[in-house]
Coordinates of C-alpha atoms in Angstrom, one line a residue:
M1 CA 1.2 63.1 28.1
K2 CA 1.9 64.9 24.8
G3 CA 5.6 64.7 25.4
E4 CA 5.4 61.0 26.2
V5 CA 3.6 60.3 22.9
H6 CA 6.1 62.3 20.9
S7 CA 9.0 60.5 22.7
H8 CA 7.5 57.1 21.9
F9 CA 6.9 58.1 18.3
E10 CA 10.5 59.3 18.0
E11 CA 11.9 56.1 19.5
S12 CA 9.9 54.0 17.0
V13 CA 10.8 56.2 14.0
R14 CA 14.3 57.6 14.5
P15 CA 16.3 54.4 14.5
Y16 CA 15.0 53.4 11.0
I17 CA 15.7 56.8 9.5
D18 CA 19.1 56.8 11.2
L19 CA 19.8 53.3 9.8
I20 CA 19.3 54.5 6.2
D21 CA 21.2 57.7 6.7
N22 CA 24.1 55.7 8.2
L23 CA 24.0 53.3 5.3
R24 CA 24.1 56.2 2.9
S25 CA 27.0 57.7 4.8
V26 CA 29.1 54.7 4.2
G27 CA 28.2 54.7 0.5
I28 CA 26.1 51.6 0.4
Q29 CA 23.7 53.2 -2.1
K30 CA 26.5 52.7 -4.7
D31 CA 25.9 48.9 -4.4
V32 CA 22.2 48.5 -3.5
P33 CA 19.3 51.0 -3.7
L34 CA 18.1 52.5 -0.4
P35 CA 14.6 53.6 0.6
H36 CA 14.2 57.3 0.3
I37 CA 11.7 60.0 -0.6
A38 CA 12.4 61.8 -4.0
V39 CA 10.8 65.2 -4.4
I40 CA 9.9 66.2 -8.0
G41 CA 7.9 69.0 -9.6
D42 CA 7.6 71.2 -12.6
Q43 CA 9.4 74.5 -12.5
S44 CA 7.5 77.1 -10.3
S45 CA 5.4 74.3 -8.8
G46 CA 6.3 75.5 -5.2
K47 CA 8.7 72.6 -4.6
S48 CA 11.3 74.8 -2.9
S49 CA 8.8 76.5 -0.7
V50 CA 7.5 73.1 0.5
L51 CA 11.0 71.8 1.3
E52 CA 11.8 75.1 3.0
A53 CA 8.7 74.8 5.2
I54 CA 9.5 71.2 6.1
S55 CA 13.2 71.8 6.8
G56 CA 13.0 75.3 8.3
V57 CA 15.9 76.5 6.2
A58 CA 15.9 78.9 3.3
L59 CA 16.9 77.0 0.2
P60 CA 18.1 78.7 -3.0
R61 CA 15.3 80.4 -4.9
G62 CA 15.1 82.1 -8.3
S63 CA 13.8 81.6 -11.8
G64 CA 14.8 78.7 -14.1
I65 CA 16.7 75.7 -12.7
V66 CA 17.5 76.4 -9.0
T67 CA 18.2 72.8 -7.9
R68 CA 21.0 71.7 -10.3
C69 CA 22.3 68.8 -8.2
P70 CA 20.3 66.2 -6.2
L71 CA 20.0 67.6 -2.7
E72 CA 19.6 65.1 0.1
L73 CA 17.9 66.8 3.1
R74 CA 18.5 64.8 6.3
L75 CA 16.3 66.3 9.0
K76 CA 16.9 65.2 12.6
K77 CA 14.8 66.4 15.5
V78 CA 17.1 67.0 18.6
T79 CA 15.8 68.2 21.9
V80 CA 18.9 68.5 23.9
G81 CA 22.2 70.4 23.4
V82 CA 21.6 71.9 19.9
S83 CA 19.5 74.9 18.9
W84 CA 20.3 74.6 15.2
K85 CA 23.2 73.0 13.4
A86 CA 23.8 71.8 9.8
V87 CA 26.5 69.8 8.0
L88 CA 26.9 70.2 4.2
S89 CA 28.8 67.5 2.4
Y90 CA 29.6 66.4 -1.1
G91 CA 32.4 64.3 -2.5
D92 CA 35.2 64.5 0.1
K93 CA 34.2 67.9 1.4
K94 CA 32.3 68.6 4.6
T95 CA 31.3 71.9 6.2
E96 CA 29.6 72.5 9.5
F97 CA 27.8 75.7 10.4
V98 CA 25.3 77.0 12.9
D99 CA 23.8 80.0 11.0
S100 CA 20.8 78.9 9.0
S101 CA 21.0 82.0 6.8
L102 CA 24.1 80.6 5.2
V103 CA 22.4 77.4 3.8
G104 CA 21.5 78.9 0.5
N105 CA 25.0 80.3 -0.2
Y106 CA 26.7 77.0 0.7
I107 CA 24.3 75.0 -1.5
E108 CA 24.8 77.3 -4.4
A109 CA 28.6 77.2 -4.1
A110 CA 28.5 73.4 -4.0
Q111 CA 26.3 73.3 -7.1
N112 CA 28.6 75.7 -8.9
E113 CA 31.6 73.4 -8.1
L114 CA 29.8 70.2 -9.2
A115 CA 27.7 71.4 -12.1
G116 CA 29.7 74.5 -13.1
K117 CA 28.5 78.1 -12.9
G118 CA 25.4 78.8 -15.0
V119 CA 22.5 76.5 -15.7
G120 CA 23.9 73.0 -16.1
I121 CA 23.0 70.1 -14.0
C122 CA 24.9 67.2 -12.4
D123 CA 23.9 63.9 -10.8
E124 CA 26.4 64.2 -7.9
L125 CA 24.6 64.2 -4.6
I126 CA 24.9 67.1 -2.1
T127 CA 23.9 66.2 1.5
L128 CA 22.5 68.8 3.9
E129 CA 22.0 67.4 7.4
V130 CA 19.9 69.7 9.7
M131 CA 19.7 69.1 13.4
S132 CA 17.1 71.2 15.3
P133 CA 14.3 70.9 17.8
D134 CA 11.9 72.4 15.2
V135 CA 12.3 69.8 12.4
C136 CA 10.7 66.4 11.9
D137 CA 12.7 63.1 11.4
V138 CA 12.7 62.5 7.7
T139 CA 15.1 62.4 4.8
L140 CA 14.2 63.8 1.4
I141 CA 16.0 64.1 -1.9
D142 CA 15.2 67.2 -3.8
L143 CA 15.6 66.9 -7.6
P144 CA 15.8 69.6 -10.3
G145 CA 12.5 71.1 -11.5
I146 CA 11.3 69.8 -14.8
A147 CA 12.1 72.3 -17.6
R148 CA 10.0 72.4 -20.7
V149 CA 11.8 75.1 -22.8
P150 CA 15.6 75.8 -22.5
V151 CA 16.5 79.4 -21.5
K152 CA 19.6 81.3 -22.4
G153 CA 22.8 79.4 -21.7
Q154 CA 21.0 76.0 -21.4
P155 CA 21.7 73.2 -23.8
E156 CA 18.8 72.3 -26.1
D157 CA 18.4 68.9 -24.5
I158 CA 18.2 70.3 -20.9
G159 CA 14.7 68.9 -20.6
I160 CA 15.9 65.4 -21.5
Q161 CA 18.8 65.6 -19.2
I162 CA 16.6 66.6 -16.2
K163 CA 14.1 63.9 -16.9
S164 CA 16.9 61.3 -17.2
L165 CA 18.3 62.4 -13.8
I166 CA 14.8 62.3 -12.2
T167 CA 14.0 58.9 -13.7
K168 CA 17.2 57.5 -12.3
F169 CA 15.9 58.2 -8.8
I170 CA 12.1 57.7 -9.0
Q171 CA 12.1 54.4 -11.0
M172 CA 13.5 52.3 -8.2
P173 CA 11.0 50.4 -6.2
E174 CA 12.7 51.6 -3.0
T175 CA 11.7 55.2 -3.7
I176 CA 8.7 57.1 -2.5
N177 CA 7.8 59.7 -5.0
M178 CA 6.7 63.0 -3.6
V179 CA 5.1 65.0 -6.5
V180 CA 4.6 68.7 -6.0
V181 CA 1.7 70.1 -8.0
P182 CA 0.1 73.6 -8.0
C183 CA -3.6 73.7 -7.4
N184 CA -4.1 76.3 -10.1
T185 CA -2.9 74.0 -12.9
D186 CA -4.5 71.0 -14.6
I187 CA -3.2 68.1 -12.5
A188 CA -3.7 65.7 -15.4
T189 CA -1.2 67.6 -17.6
T190 CA 1.4 68.0 -14.9
E191 CA 4.7 66.6 -16.2
A192 CA 5.9 65.6 -12.8
L193 CA 2.9 63.5 -12.1
K194 CA 3.1 61.9 -15.5
M195 CA 6.6 60.8 -14.8
A196 CA 5.6 59.4 -11.5
Q197 CA 2.8 57.4 -13.1
E198 CA 5.1 56.0 -15.8
V199 CA 7.3 54.4 -13.1
D200 CA 4.5 53.7 -10.6
P201 CA 1.4 53.1 -12.7
E202 CA -0.6 51.8 -9.7
G203 CA 0.3 54.7 -7.5
K204 CA 1.5 52.5 -4.7
R205 CA 4.5 54.6 -3.8
T206 CA 3.4 58.1 -4.9
I207 CA 2.2 61.0 -2.7
A208 CA 1.1 64.3 -4.2
I209 CA 1.5 67.7 -2.6
L210 CA -1.0 70.4 -3.8
T211 CA 0.4 73.9 -3.4
K212 CA -0.8 77.5 -3.9
P213 CA -4.5 76.8 -2.9
D214 CA -5.0 80.6 -2.6
L215 CA -4.4 81.1 -6.3
I216 CA -7.2 78.8 -7.6
D217 CA -10.1 80.2 -9.6
K218 CA -13.4 80.6 -7.7
G219 CA -15.8 77.8 -8.5
T220 CA -13.0 75.2 -8.9
E221 CA -12.8 74.3 -5.2
R222 CA -15.0 71.2 -5.5
N223 CA -12.8 69.9 -8.3
I224 CA -9.7 70.4 -6.1
L225 CA -11.4 68.5 -3.3
D226 CA -12.2 65.6 -5.6
I227 CA -8.5 65.4 -6.4
V228 CA -7.5 65.5 -2.7
H229 CA -10.1 62.8 -2.0
N230 CA -8.5 60.5 -4.6
K231 CA -11.4 60.7 -7.0
V232 CA -9.5 61.9 -10.1
I233 CA -6.1 60.3 -10.1
P234 CA -6.0 57.7 -7.3
L235 CA -2.8 57.5 -5.3
R236 CA -2.3 54.9 -2.6
K237 CA -0.5 57.4 -0.4
G238 CA -3.0 60.1 -1.2
Y239 CA -2.8 63.9 -1.4
I240 CA -2.0 66.7 1.0
M241 CA -2.6 70.4 0.5
V242 CA -0.2 73.0 1.8
K243 CA 0.1 76.8 1.7
C244 CA 3.7 77.9 2.0
R245 CA 5.2 81.4 2.2
G246 CA 5.1 83.3 -1.0
Q247 CA 7.7 85.7 -2.3
Q248 CA 5.9 88.7 -0.8
Q249 CA 5.8 87.1 2.6
I250 CA 9.5 86.4 2.3
N251 CA 10.2 90.0 1.4
E252 CA 8.2 91.1 4.4
N253 CA 10.5 88.8 6.6
I254 CA 7.6 86.7 7.8
S255 CA 9.2 83.8 9.7
L256 CA 8.4 80.1 9.0
E257 CA 6.6 79.9 12.4
E258 CA 4.4 82.8 11.5
A259 CA 3.8 81.3 8.1
A260 CA 2.8 78.0 9.7
Q261 CA 0.2 79.8 11.8
M262 CA -1.0 81.8 8.7
E263 CA -1.4 78.5 6.9
R264 CA -3.5 77.0 9.6
D265 CA -5.7 80.1 9.7
F266 CA -6.1 79.9 6.0
F267 CA -7.5 76.4 6.1
Q268 CA -9.7 77.0 9.2
N269 CA -11.3 80.0 7.6
H270 CA -11.7 78.5 4.1
D271 CA -15.3 77.6 3.2
H272 CA -14.3 74.5 1.2
F273 CA -10.9 73.4 2.5
R274 CA -11.4 73.5 6.3
C275 CA -12.5 69.9 6.2
L276 CA -9.0 68.9 5.2
L277 CA -7.7 69.8 8.6
S278 CA -9.8 67.2 10.4
E279 CA -9.0 64.7 7.7
E280 CA -5.2 65.4 8.2
K281 CA -4.9 66.2 4.5
A282 CA -3.7 69.8 4.9
T283 CA -0.8 71.9 6.3
V284 CA 2.9 71.4 6.3
K285 CA 2.8 70.0 9.8
Y286 CA 0.6 67.1 8.8
L287 CA 2.7 66.6 5.6
A288 CA 5.9 66.3 7.6
S289 CA 4.3 63.8 10.0
K290 CA 2.9 61.7 7.0
L291 CA 6.2 61.7 5.2
T292 CA 8.0 60.4 8.3
Q293 CA 5.5 57.6 8.8
H294 CA 5.5 56.7 5.0
L295 CA 9.3 56.6 5.0
V296 CA 9.6 54.5 8.1
D297 CA 6.9 52.0 6.8
H298 CA 8.7 51.8 3.5
I299 CA 12.0 51.2 5.2
K300 CA 10.5 48.4 7.4
K301 CA 9.0 46.8 4.3
S302 CA 12.2 47.0 2.3
L303 CA 14.6 45.7 5.0
P304 CA 14.3 42.0 4.2
Q305 CA 14.9 42.5 0.5
L306 CA 17.7 45.0 1.3
N307 CA 19.4 42.4 3.5
E308 CA 19.2 39.8 0.7
Q309 CA 20.6 42.2 -1.8
I310 CA 23.5 43.0 0.5
K311 CA 24.2 39.3 1.0
K312 CA 24.1 38.6 -2.8
Q313 CA 26.4 41.5 -3.4
Q314 CA 28.8 40.2 -0.8
C315 CA 28.9 36.8 -2.4
D316 CA 29.5 38.3 -5.9
L317 CA 32.3 40.6 -4.6
R318 CA 34.0 37.8 -2.7
N319 CA 34.1 35.7 -5.9
E320 CA 35.5 38.7 -7.8
L321 CA 38.0 39.4 -5.1
K322 CA 39.1 35.8 -5.1
E323 CA 39.9 36.0 -8.8
C324 CA 41.8 39.3 -8.1
E325 CA 43.7 37.7 -5.3
A326 CA 44.9 34.9 -7.4
G327 CA 48.1 36.9 -7.9
P328 CA 51.8 36.0 -7.3
P329 CA 53.0 35.1 -3.8
Q330 CA 55.4 37.6 -2.2
D331 CA 58.1 35.1 -1.2
P332 CA 60.7 34.4 -4.0
K333 CA 60.3 30.6 -3.9
G334 CA 56.5 30.8 -4.1
A335 CA 56.7 33.5 -6.8
K336 CA 59.0 31.3 -9.0
K337 CA 56.6 28.4 -8.6
F338 CA 53.7 30.6 -9.5
L339 CA 55.6 31.9 -12.6
I340 CA 56.3 28.2 -13.7
E341 CA 52.5 27.5 -13.3
I342 CA 51.3 30.4 -15.4
L343 CA 54.0 29.8 -18.1
T344 CA 53.0 26.1 -18.3
S345 CA 49.4 27.2 -18.6
F346 CA 50.3 29.6 -21.4
N347 CA 52.3 27.0 -23.3
D348 CA 49.5 24.5 -23.0
Q349 CA 47.1 27.0 -24.5
I350 CA 49.5 27.9 -27.3
K351 CA 49.9 24.1 -28.1
S352 CA 46.1 23.6 -28.0
L353 CA 45.7 26.6 -30.3
S354 CA 48.2 25.3 -32.8
L355 CA 46.3 21.9 -32.8
G356 CA 42.9 23.6 -33.3
E357 CA 41.7 22.5 -29.9
L358 CA 41.4 26.0 -28.4
I359 CA 39.0 28.7 -29.6
I360 CA 39.2 32.1 -27.9
K361 CA 37.4 34.6 -30.1
R362 CA 37.4 33.1 -33.6
N363 CA 38.3 29.6 -34.8
L364 CA 41.9 29.8 -36.0
F365 CA 41.6 26.9 -38.4
L366 CA 38.4 28.2 -39.9
Q367 CA 40.2 31.4 -40.7
L368 CA 43.3 29.6 -42.2
R369 CA 41.1 27.3 -44.3
A370 CA 39.2 30.3 -45.6
K371 CA 42.5 32.0 -46.7
Y372 CA 43.8 28.8 -48.2
K373 CA 40.6 28.3 -50.1
E374 CA 41.1 31.8 -51.6
W375 CA 44.6 30.8 -52.6
N376 CA 43.2 27.6 -54.3
D377 CA 40.5 29.7 -56.0
H378 CA 43.2 32.1 -57.3
L379 CA 45.2 29.2 -58.7
N380 CA 42.2 27.8 -60.5
D381 CA 41.4 31.3 -61.9
T382 CA 44.9 31.4 -63.4
K383 CA 44.2 28.3 -65.6
K384 CA 42.2 30.3 -68.0
T385 CA 44.8 33.0 -68.4
F386 CA 47.4 30.2 -68.9
N387 CA 45.3 28.5 -71.5
D388 CA 44.8 31.7 -73.4
L389 CA 48.5 32.5 -73.3
T390 CA 49.4 28.9 -74.4
E391 CA 47.2 29.2 -77.5
E392 CA 48.8 32.5 -78.3
K393 CA 52.3 31.1 -77.9
I394 CA 51.5 28.0 -80.1
A395 CA 50.0 30.3 -82.7
H396 CA 53.4 32.0 -83.0
K397 CA 55.4 28.8 -82.7
E398 CA 57.5 29.6 -85.7
E399 CA 59.1 32.5 -83.7
Y400 CA 60.4 30.0 -81.2
R401 CA 61.5 27.3 -83.7
G402 CA 65.0 25.9 -83.3
R403 CA 67.0 23.5 -85.4
E404 CA 64.1 20.9 -85.4
L405 CA 62.4 20.0 -88.7
P406 CA 58.7 20.7 -89.3
G407 CA 56.5 18.4 -87.3
F408 CA 58.9 18.0 -84.4
S409 CA 58.2 19.7 -81.0
N410 CA 60.5 22.2 -79.4
Y411 CA 60.8 21.4 -75.6
K412 CA 62.3 24.8 -74.9
I413 CA 58.9 26.4 -75.8
F414 CA 57.2 24.0 -73.4
E415 CA 59.6 25.0 -70.6
D416 CA 59.5 28.7 -71.3
V417 CA 55.7 29.0 -71.3
L418 CA 55.4 27.1 -68.1
Q419 CA 58.2 28.8 -66.2
K420 CA 57.1 32.4 -67.0
H421 CA 53.5 31.7 -66.0
V422 CA 54.3 29.8 -62.8
A423 CA 56.6 32.7 -61.8
T424 CA 53.6 35.0 -61.7
L425 CA 52.3 33.0 -58.7
Q426 CA 55.2 33.8 -56.4
K427 CA 54.0 37.3 -55.3
P428 CA 50.4 36.0 -54.4
A429 CA 52.1 33.2 -52.5
I430 CA 54.2 35.8 -50.4
D431 CA 51.0 37.8 -49.9
L432 CA 49.3 34.7 -48.5
L433 CA 52.2 34.2 -46.1
D434 CA 51.8 37.8 -44.8
T435 CA 48.1 37.3 -44.3
I436 CA 48.5 34.0 -42.4
K437 CA 51.2 35.7 -40.3
G438 CA 48.7 38.4 -39.3
I439 CA 46.0 35.9 -38.4
I440 CA 48.4 33.8 -36.2
I441 CA 49.8 36.8 -34.4
E442 CA 46.3 38.0 -33.6
Q443 CA 45.4 34.6 -32.2
F444 CA 48.6 34.3 -30.2
T445 CA 48.0 37.9 -28.9
D446 CA 44.6 36.8 -27.6
V447 CA 46.2 34.0 -25.6
V448 CA 48.8 36.3 -24.2
N449 CA 46.2 38.8 -23.1
Q450 CA 44.1 36.1 -21.5
C451 CA 47.1 34.6 -19.6
F452 CA 49.2 37.7 -18.8
Q453 CA 46.7 40.6 -18.7
K454 CA 47.6 41.3 -15.1
Y455 CA 51.3 41.3 -15.7
P456 CA 52.3 44.0 -18.2
V457 CA 56.1 43.2 -18.1
L458 CA 55.5 39.5 -18.8
L459 CA 53.0 40.4 -21.5
D460 CA 55.3 42.8 -23.3
I461 CA 58.2 40.3 -23.2
T462 CA 56.0 37.5 -24.6
M463 CA 54.7 39.7 -27.4
D464 CA 58.3 40.6 -28.3
K465 CA 59.1 36.9 -28.5
I466 CA 56.1 36.3 -30.7
Y467 CA 57.0 39.0 -33.1
N468 CA 60.7 38.0 -33.3
L469 CA 59.8 34.3 -33.8
Q470 CA 57.2 35.1 -36.5
S471 CA 59.7 37.4 -38.3
N472 CA 62.4 34.6 -38.3
Q473 CA 59.9 32.0 -39.3
Q474 CA 58.6 34.2 -42.1
E475 CA 62.1 34.5 -43.5
K476 CA 62.4 30.8 -43.5
A477 CA 59.0 30.3 -45.1
E478 CA 59.9 32.8 -47.8
Q479 CA 63.1 31.0 -48.5
R480 CA 61.2 27.7 -48.8
I481 CA 58.6 29.3 -51.1
S482 CA 61.4 30.7 -53.3
E483 CA 63.0 27.2 -53.4
Q484 CA 59.6 25.8 -54.3
F485 CA 59.3 28.1 -57.3
E486 CA 62.9 27.2 -58.3
M487 CA 62.0 23.6 -58.3
E488 CA 59.0 24.4 -60.5
N489 CA 61.4 25.7 -63.1
M490 CA 62.7 22.1 -63.5
V491 CA 59.3 21.2 -65.1
Y492 CA 59.1 17.7 -63.7
T493 CA 56.4 15.2 -62.7
Q494 CA 56.0 11.4 -62.8
D495 CA 54.9 10.0 -66.2
P496 CA 51.7 8.4 -64.9
I497 CA 50.7 11.7 -63.3
H498 CA 51.1 13.6 -66.5
L499 CA 49.3 10.9 -68.5
N500 CA 46.4 11.0 -66.0
A501 CA 46.2 14.8 -66.4
L502 CA 46.2 14.5 -70.2
N503 CA 43.4 12.0 -70.1
K504 CA 41.3 14.4 -68.0
I505 CA 41.6 17.3 -70.4
T506 CA 41.5 15.5 -73.8
T507 CA 38.1 15.6 -75.4
E508 CA 36.3 12.4 -76.2
E509 CA 35.9 13.4 -79.9
M510 CA 39.5 12.6 -80.5
F511 CA 38.8 9.0 -79.6
L512 CA 35.4 8.2 -81.1
D513 CA 36.6 5.0 -82.7
T514 CA 38.4 3.4 -79.7
K515 CA 37.3 5.3 -76.6
D516 CA 40.8 4.6 -75.4
T517 CA 42.9 6.6 -72.9
F518 CA 46.6 7.0 -73.0
S519 CA 49.0 4.6 -71.2
E520 CA 52.8 4.6 -70.9
E521 CA 53.0 2.1 -73.8
Q522 CA 51.3 4.7 -76.0
F523 CA 53.9 7.5 -75.8
P524 CA 54.5 7.6 -79.5
V525 CA 50.7 7.7 -80.1
F526 CA 49.8 10.5 -77.7
E527 CA 52.4 12.8 -79.3
R528 CA 50.5 12.5 -82.5
K529 CA 47.0 12.6 -81.0
C530 CA 47.6 15.4 -78.4
T531 CA 48.0 19.0 -79.3
Y532 CA 51.0 21.0 -77.9
S533 CA 48.5 23.2 -76.0
E534 CA 46.9 20.2 -74.3
M535 CA 50.2 18.9 -73.0
L536 CA 51.0 22.3 -71.5
Q537 CA 47.6 22.6 -69.9
A538 CA 47.9 19.1 -68.5
Y539 CA 51.2 19.9 -66.8
Y540 CA 50.0 23.3 -65.5
E541 CA 47.1 21.4 -63.9
I542 CA 49.7 19.4 -61.9
V543 CA 51.5 22.6 -60.9
V544 CA 48.2 24.0 -59.6
Q545 CA 47.5 20.9 -57.6
R546 CA 51.0 20.9 -56.1
M547 CA 50.8 24.6 -55.1
A548 CA 47.3 24.4 -53.7
D549 CA 48.4 21.9 -51.0
Q550 CA 52.2 22.5 -50.6
L551 CA 52.0 26.3 -49.9
P552 CA 49.4 26.1 -47.1
M553 CA 51.2 23.1 -45.6
M554 CA 54.5 24.9 -45.8
I555 CA 53.2 28.1 -44.3
S556 CA 51.3 26.3 -41.5
L557 CA 54.4 24.4 -40.6
F558 CA 56.7 27.4 -40.3
M559 CA 54.2 30.0 -39.0
L560 CA 52.0 28.0 -36.7
K561 CA 53.4 24.6 -35.7
Q562 CA 57.1 25.5 -35.5
T563 CA 56.4 28.9 -34.0
A564 CA 54.2 27.4 -31.2
H565 CA 56.9 24.9 -30.4
L566 CA 59.7 27.5 -30.4
L567 CA 57.7 29.9 -28.3
S568 CA 56.9 27.2 -25.7
T569 CA 60.6 26.4 -25.4
D570 CA 61.7 30.0 -25.3
M571 CA 59.2 31.0 -22.6
F572 CA 60.8 28.7 -20.0
S573 CA 64.1 30.5 -20.7
L574 CA 62.6 33.3 -18.6
L575 CA 63.3 31.2 -15.5
D576 CA 67.0 31.5 -16.0
G577 CA 68.3 34.4 -14.0
A578 CA 65.3 36.6 -14.5
D579 CA 63.9 39.0 -11.9
V580 CA 60.7 37.0 -11.1
S581 CA 59.2 39.9 -9.1
E582 CA 59.6 42.2 -12.0
L583 CA 58.1 39.7 -14.4
L584 CA 55.1 39.3 -12.1
S585 CA 54.6 43.0 -11.4
E586 CA 50.9 43.7 -11.7
T587 CA 49.1 46.5 -13.6
S588 CA 47.9 49.5 -11.5
D589 CA 44.4 48.6 -12.7
V590 CA 44.5 45.3 -11.0
S591 CA 45.6 46.9 -7.7
I592 CA 43.0 49.6 -8.0
R593 CA 40.3 47.0 -8.7
R594 CA 41.4 44.9 -5.7
R595 CA 41.2 47.9 -3.4
D596 CA 37.9 48.9 -4.8
L597 CA 36.4 45.4 -4.4
Q598 CA 37.7 45.3 -0.8
A599 CA 36.3 48.7 0.0
R600 CA 32.9 47.7 -1.4
L601 CA 33.1 44.4 0.6
D602 CA 33.9 46.3 3.8
R603 CA 31.0 48.7 3.5
L604 CA 28.6 45.8 2.6
R605 CA 29.8 44.0 5.7
I606 CA 29.1 47.1 7.8
A607 CA 25.7 47.5 6.2
Q608 CA 24.8 43.9 6.7
E609 CA 25.7 44.1 10.4
K610 CA 23.5 47.3 10.8
V611 CA 20.5 45.9 8.8
S612 CA 20.6 42.5 10.6
H613 CA 19.8 44.2 13.9
F614 CA 16.4 45.3 12.5
I615 CA 15.3 42.0 11.1

């Protein structure tokens, strides 16, 4: 009858645990969190002893940090064909062995390889699968013990590193947190329980294991019982007390079977704790049974949500893969058609950018206007220096006097003052051209990256075209700017324009009697009424207005509009005799990403098939 009960229990439990183990084996935990039991405890809490008693294998022991990588213990109860067998795996490595005494050495070697020799930690998972008739069906993940003070060789932030690693596991709703706490410490100050409470404040998914009951002070037994009976810090999954082998018993070669009997004897003979046996709140045997049941219940509860998460991940990955698969066809005709399509799309975007209709990162025309405004502000600032220079020149007019009689104007002075001052604007104009070139190249580069990011050969060729075109256009623009300044040496404007400028700068005090302004019929009058300085200033105002508009229009024409047109034409020349397959060769990153997406999709498909059988 007992065998039938166990067989029924195993049939109802094992499939669910196998399901999660199989899902973890295919790597599905990289995509969605899986239900599991995470074991945490302060250093020297007895965590290793508890796991050793449950698994029946001697795990690494010692002072300081013993568990330096997360250790997944998959325990499988087998009744036929195997007396004891284990498989240790991490990364791409897998080792099978049948000698339980080798477990500790294998785990330590794996930790040294992953976390380095010494006292460092690593979040890479080591899996130990144990098959034996003497273990229960359960999977546990052992996490590093919480360190408070770093020891020799440990980084100063080792405590923070360990807590971060533990939090990564215990914060997920799919995790049952198994907290190991010594009976001879104040449970309220235990760091492990505090961490569990932070991520599970209502205690819904936390179970506490009280160890070392033989080390408590006499008279504190009632306090310990209050804790076990959920009267101090309530936990939905409760408390279980265990007494595992101590170091002395290990030294005396007391087996786990003997230790289990000694544990039962301890509770049966204890004046205060014997009641815990009948309440099923004591011994490793009861603990193993409870953990199995808690895990299976948790798995059953999590399966619908897990199934939905897998479906959502599948949908997202299919969309990502679809984008990745939008690559070039393999046949030459289809590849050329594809190349024409992406070149056309690129040219359309370049045209839209040049017209101000496309904004990728920053608005191109906002940037250009800001730089052109700075140019206009600079021109306006030069008016003052020009006015000051003009007054100085006029003050020394006698030095520039020619054959004219006193009272007559020397037009050569007028030209000389204007030409020299306008010439100082040429370098800032070239600097403006360089700045605009940089902005436009940056914007063109953004379009190139957006259109050809997958195709490095095509991307490089296009960027070379852009740089070459911009260099050629810059030379043309510089030539036109130079010609513009040569034209300014001619000192010319329409008479009405100059008169209008004079009217704007002439003070009203000069015309108090008539309030008149100058007209073309008054040429002889304004020479007598206007100072030489005012006529120079009026003309320079016209120069500033011309430069403020003509230079930006000229630069935009050559560097943006013409470059966009030339680039669009030049891009289609790639179709003439080019190796289309080379132009459309993809980056290795795209290929790797496509393979990664497909691999993730494949394991999600396997997982979805497995989970759907249980829902």
